[in-house]
Tab-separated table of C-alpha atoms in Angstrom:
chain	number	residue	atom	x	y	z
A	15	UNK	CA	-68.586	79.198	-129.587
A	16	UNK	CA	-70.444	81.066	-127.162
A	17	UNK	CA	-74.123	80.240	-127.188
A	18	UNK	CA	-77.639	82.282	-128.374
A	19	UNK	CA	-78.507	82.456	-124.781
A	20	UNK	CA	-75.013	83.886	-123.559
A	21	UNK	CA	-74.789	85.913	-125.904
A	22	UNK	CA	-78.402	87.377	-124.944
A	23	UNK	CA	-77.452	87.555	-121.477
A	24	UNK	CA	-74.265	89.447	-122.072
A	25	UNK	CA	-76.074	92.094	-123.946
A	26	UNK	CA	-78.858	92.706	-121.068
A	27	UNK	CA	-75.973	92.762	-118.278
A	28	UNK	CA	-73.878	94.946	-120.026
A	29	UNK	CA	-75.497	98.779	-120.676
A	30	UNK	CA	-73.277	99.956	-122.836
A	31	UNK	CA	-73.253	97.460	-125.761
A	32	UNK	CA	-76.841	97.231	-125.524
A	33	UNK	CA	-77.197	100.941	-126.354
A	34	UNK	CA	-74.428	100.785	-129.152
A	35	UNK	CA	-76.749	97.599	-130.508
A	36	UNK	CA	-79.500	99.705	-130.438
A	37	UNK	CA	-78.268	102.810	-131.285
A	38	UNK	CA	-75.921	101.606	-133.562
A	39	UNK	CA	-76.781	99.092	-135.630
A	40	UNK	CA	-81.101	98.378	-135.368
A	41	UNK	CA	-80.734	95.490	-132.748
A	42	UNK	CA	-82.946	96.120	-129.809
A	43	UNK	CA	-83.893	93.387	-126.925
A	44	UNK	CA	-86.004	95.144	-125.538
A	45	UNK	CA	-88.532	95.488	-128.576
A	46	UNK	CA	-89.639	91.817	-128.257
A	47	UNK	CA	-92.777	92.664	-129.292
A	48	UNK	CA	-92.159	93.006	-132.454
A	49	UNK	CA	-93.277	90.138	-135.077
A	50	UNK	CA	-95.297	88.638	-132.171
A	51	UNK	CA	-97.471	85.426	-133.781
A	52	UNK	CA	-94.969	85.043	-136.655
A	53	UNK	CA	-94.202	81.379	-137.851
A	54	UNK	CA	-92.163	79.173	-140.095
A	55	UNK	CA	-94.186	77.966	-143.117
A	56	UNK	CA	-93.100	74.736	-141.684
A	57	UNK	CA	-95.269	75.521	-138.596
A	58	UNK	CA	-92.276	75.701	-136.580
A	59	UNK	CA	-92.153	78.240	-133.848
A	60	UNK	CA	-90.231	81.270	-134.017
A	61	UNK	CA	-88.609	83.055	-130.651
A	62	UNK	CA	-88.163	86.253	-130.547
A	63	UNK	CA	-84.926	87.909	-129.313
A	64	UNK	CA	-84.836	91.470	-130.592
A	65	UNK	CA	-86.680	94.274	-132.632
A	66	UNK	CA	-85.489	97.618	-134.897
A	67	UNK	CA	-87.152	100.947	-134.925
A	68	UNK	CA	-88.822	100.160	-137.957
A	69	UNK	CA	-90.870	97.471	-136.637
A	70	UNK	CA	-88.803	94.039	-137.950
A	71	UNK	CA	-87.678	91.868	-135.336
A	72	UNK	CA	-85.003	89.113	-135.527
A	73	UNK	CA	-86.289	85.309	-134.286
A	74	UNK	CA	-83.974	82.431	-133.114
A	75	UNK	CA	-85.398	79.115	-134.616
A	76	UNK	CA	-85.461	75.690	-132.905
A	77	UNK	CA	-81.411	74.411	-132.570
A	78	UNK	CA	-79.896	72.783	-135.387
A	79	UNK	CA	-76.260	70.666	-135.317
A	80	UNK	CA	-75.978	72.746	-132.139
A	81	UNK	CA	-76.962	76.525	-133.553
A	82	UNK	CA	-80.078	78.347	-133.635
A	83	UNK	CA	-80.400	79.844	-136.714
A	84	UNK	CA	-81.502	83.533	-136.807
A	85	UNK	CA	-84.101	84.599	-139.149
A	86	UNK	CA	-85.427	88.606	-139.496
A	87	UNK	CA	-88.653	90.024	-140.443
A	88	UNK	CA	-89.359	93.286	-141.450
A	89	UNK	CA	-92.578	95.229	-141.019
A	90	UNK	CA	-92.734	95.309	-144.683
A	91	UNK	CA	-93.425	91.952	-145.090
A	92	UNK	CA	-90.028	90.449	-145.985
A	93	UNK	CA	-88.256	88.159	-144.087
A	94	UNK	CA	-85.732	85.213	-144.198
A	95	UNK	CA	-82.876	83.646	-142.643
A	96	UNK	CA	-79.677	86.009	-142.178
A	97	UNK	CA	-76.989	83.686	-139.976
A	98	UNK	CA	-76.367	79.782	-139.294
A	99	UNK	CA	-76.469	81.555	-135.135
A	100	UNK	CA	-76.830	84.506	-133.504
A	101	UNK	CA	-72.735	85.538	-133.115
A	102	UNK	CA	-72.645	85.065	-137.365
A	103	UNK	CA	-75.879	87.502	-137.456
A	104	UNK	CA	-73.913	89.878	-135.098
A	105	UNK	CA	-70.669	89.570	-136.778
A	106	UNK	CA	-72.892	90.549	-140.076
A	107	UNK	CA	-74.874	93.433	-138.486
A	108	UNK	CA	-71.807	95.866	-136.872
A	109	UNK	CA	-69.740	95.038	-140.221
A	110	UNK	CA	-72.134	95.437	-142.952
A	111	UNK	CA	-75.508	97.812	-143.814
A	112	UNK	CA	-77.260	94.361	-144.288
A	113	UNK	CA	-80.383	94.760	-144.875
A	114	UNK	CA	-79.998	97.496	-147.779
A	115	UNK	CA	-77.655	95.010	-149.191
A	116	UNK	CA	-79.755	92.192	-149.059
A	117	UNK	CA	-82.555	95.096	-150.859
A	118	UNK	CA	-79.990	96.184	-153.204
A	119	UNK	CA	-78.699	92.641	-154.831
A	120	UNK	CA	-80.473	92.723	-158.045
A	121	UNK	CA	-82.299	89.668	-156.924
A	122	UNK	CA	-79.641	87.491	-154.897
A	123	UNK	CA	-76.906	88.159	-157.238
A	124	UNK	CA	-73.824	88.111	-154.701
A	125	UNK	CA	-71.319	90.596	-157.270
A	126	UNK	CA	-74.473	93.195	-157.205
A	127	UNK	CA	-74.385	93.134	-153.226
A	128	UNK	CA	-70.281	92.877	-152.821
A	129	UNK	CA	-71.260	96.649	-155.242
A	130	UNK	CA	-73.928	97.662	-153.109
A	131	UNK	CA	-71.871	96.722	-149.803
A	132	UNK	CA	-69.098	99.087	-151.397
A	133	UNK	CA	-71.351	102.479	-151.345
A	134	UNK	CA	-73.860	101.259	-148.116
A	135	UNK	CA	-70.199	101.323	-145.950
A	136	UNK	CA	-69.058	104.470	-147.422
A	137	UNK	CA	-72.536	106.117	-146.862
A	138	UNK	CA	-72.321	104.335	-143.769
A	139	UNK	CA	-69.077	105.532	-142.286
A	140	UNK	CA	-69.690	109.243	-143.086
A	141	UNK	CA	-73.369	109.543	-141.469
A	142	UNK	CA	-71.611	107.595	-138.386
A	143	UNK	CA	-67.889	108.130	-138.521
A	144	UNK	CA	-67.228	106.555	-134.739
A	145	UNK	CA	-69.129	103.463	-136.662
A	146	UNK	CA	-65.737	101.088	-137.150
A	147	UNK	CA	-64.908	101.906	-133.051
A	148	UNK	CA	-68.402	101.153	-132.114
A	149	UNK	CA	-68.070	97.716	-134.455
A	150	UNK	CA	-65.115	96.787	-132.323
A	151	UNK	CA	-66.224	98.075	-128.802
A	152	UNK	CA	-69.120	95.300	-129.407
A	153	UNK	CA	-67.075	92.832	-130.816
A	154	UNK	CA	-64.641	93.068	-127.863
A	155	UNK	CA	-67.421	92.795	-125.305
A	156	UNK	CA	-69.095	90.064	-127.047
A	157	UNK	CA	-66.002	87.808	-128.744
A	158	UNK	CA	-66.861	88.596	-132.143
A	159	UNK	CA	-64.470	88.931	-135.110
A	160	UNK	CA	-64.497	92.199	-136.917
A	161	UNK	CA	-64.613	90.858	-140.754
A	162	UNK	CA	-63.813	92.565	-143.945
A	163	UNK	CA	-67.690	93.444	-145.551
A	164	UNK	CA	-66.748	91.629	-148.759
A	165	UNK	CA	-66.908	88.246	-146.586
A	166	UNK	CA	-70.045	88.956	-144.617
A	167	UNK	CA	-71.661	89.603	-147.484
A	168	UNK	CA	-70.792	86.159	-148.971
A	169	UNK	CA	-71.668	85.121	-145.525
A	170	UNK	CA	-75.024	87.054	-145.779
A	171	UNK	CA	-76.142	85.998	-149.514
A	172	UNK	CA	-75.183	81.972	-148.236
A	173	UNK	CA	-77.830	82.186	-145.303
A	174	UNK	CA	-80.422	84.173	-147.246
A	175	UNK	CA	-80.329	81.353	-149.903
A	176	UNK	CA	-81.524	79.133	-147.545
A	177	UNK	CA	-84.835	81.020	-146.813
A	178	UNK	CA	-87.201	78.797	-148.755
A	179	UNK	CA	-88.135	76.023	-147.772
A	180	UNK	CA	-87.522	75.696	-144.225
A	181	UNK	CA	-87.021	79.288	-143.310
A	182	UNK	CA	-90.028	80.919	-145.151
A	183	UNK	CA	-91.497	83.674	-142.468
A	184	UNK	CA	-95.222	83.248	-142.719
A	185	UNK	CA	-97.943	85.345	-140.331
A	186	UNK	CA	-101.238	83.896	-140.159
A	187	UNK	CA	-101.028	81.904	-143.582
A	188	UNK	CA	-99.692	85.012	-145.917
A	189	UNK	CA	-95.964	84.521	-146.932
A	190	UNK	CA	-93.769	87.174	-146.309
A	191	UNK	CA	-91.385	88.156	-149.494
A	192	UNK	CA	-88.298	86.465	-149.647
A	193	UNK	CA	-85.200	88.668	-148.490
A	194	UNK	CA	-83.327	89.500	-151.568
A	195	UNK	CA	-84.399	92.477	-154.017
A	196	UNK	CA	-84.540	93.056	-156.965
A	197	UNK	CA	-82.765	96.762	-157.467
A	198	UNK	CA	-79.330	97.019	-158.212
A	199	UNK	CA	-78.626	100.121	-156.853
A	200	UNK	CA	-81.335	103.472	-155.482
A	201	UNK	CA	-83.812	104.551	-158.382
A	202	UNK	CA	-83.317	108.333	-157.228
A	203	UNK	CA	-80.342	109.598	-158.179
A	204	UNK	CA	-78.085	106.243	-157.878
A	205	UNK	CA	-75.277	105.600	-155.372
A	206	UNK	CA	-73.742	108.636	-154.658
């Protein structure tokens, strides 16, 4: 298992799977300052290791059974824990639209976000159809697995369970919202 910080380093030295990251899939290193002064309820210190264009930022939290757990925050004021480590949360972001399925889960029900995985990758794949070689140019370069979206998004709705209590995103004593939502599927119009 190659480690949070190698995994880190790897991205900086290597141009070209930084940009897919960023361009790609909404995982920057070079926005750290996003979700500066964010905390675990617990008190527990959060470092962060990336930002998106839309403000969130993903934090590693202190090592656990030899991981470092990965927890994202958006701008909006959600947040939670998304992978056991930062390979799993990588794995999860080139093979899945997670964050829309983690929105679209009728509340944390796993069958509504297998559904909602379903139409994101579709939508997905014809707004970016290079997407799948991009997925696997990163997972080469970093020793990921490519993985079918039906198991990252049992993978997904696992660590997002685990949000409360220990990985409940707080900034200055208000509680962000906990990661799954409640729609099933886009109030305008439906999946298309």
């Amino acid at each position: 298992m190659t480690s949070s910080d190698d995994l880190l380093d790897l991205i900086q030295t290597t141009p070209e799977i930084d940009l897919l990251l960023r361009s790609s899939f909404g995982f920057d290193i070079h926005r750290k300052r996003n979700g500066d002064g964010l905390r675990l309820a617990s008190g527990a210190p959060l470092e962060v290791i990336a930002g998106e264009f839309a403000g969130g930022a993903y934090f590693l939290c202190a090592e656990q059974n030899g991981r470092r757990p990965v927890v994202f925050a958006s701008s909006e004021g959600e947040g939670g824990l998304i992978a056991d480590d930062l390979a799993d949360a990588l794995e999860i972001m080139i093979g899945l639209e997670w964050r829309d399925c983690l929105s679209f889960s009728g509340g944390g029900d796993v069958e509504v976000m297998q559904i909602s995985a379903q139409h994101l990758n579709r939508s997905r794949d014809k707004d970016n159809p290079d997407i799948d070689n991009e997925a696997a140019q990163v997972a080469a370069a970093l020793s990921l697995r490519i993985l079918p979206a039906s198991d990252l998004v049992i993978r997904l709705h696992a660590a997002a369970s685990k949000t409360e209590p220990d990985y409940v995103v707080t900034d200055g004593g208000q509680v962000f919202d906990p990661p799954f939502g409640e729609h099933v599927e886009p109030r305008h119009g439906g999946w298309r």
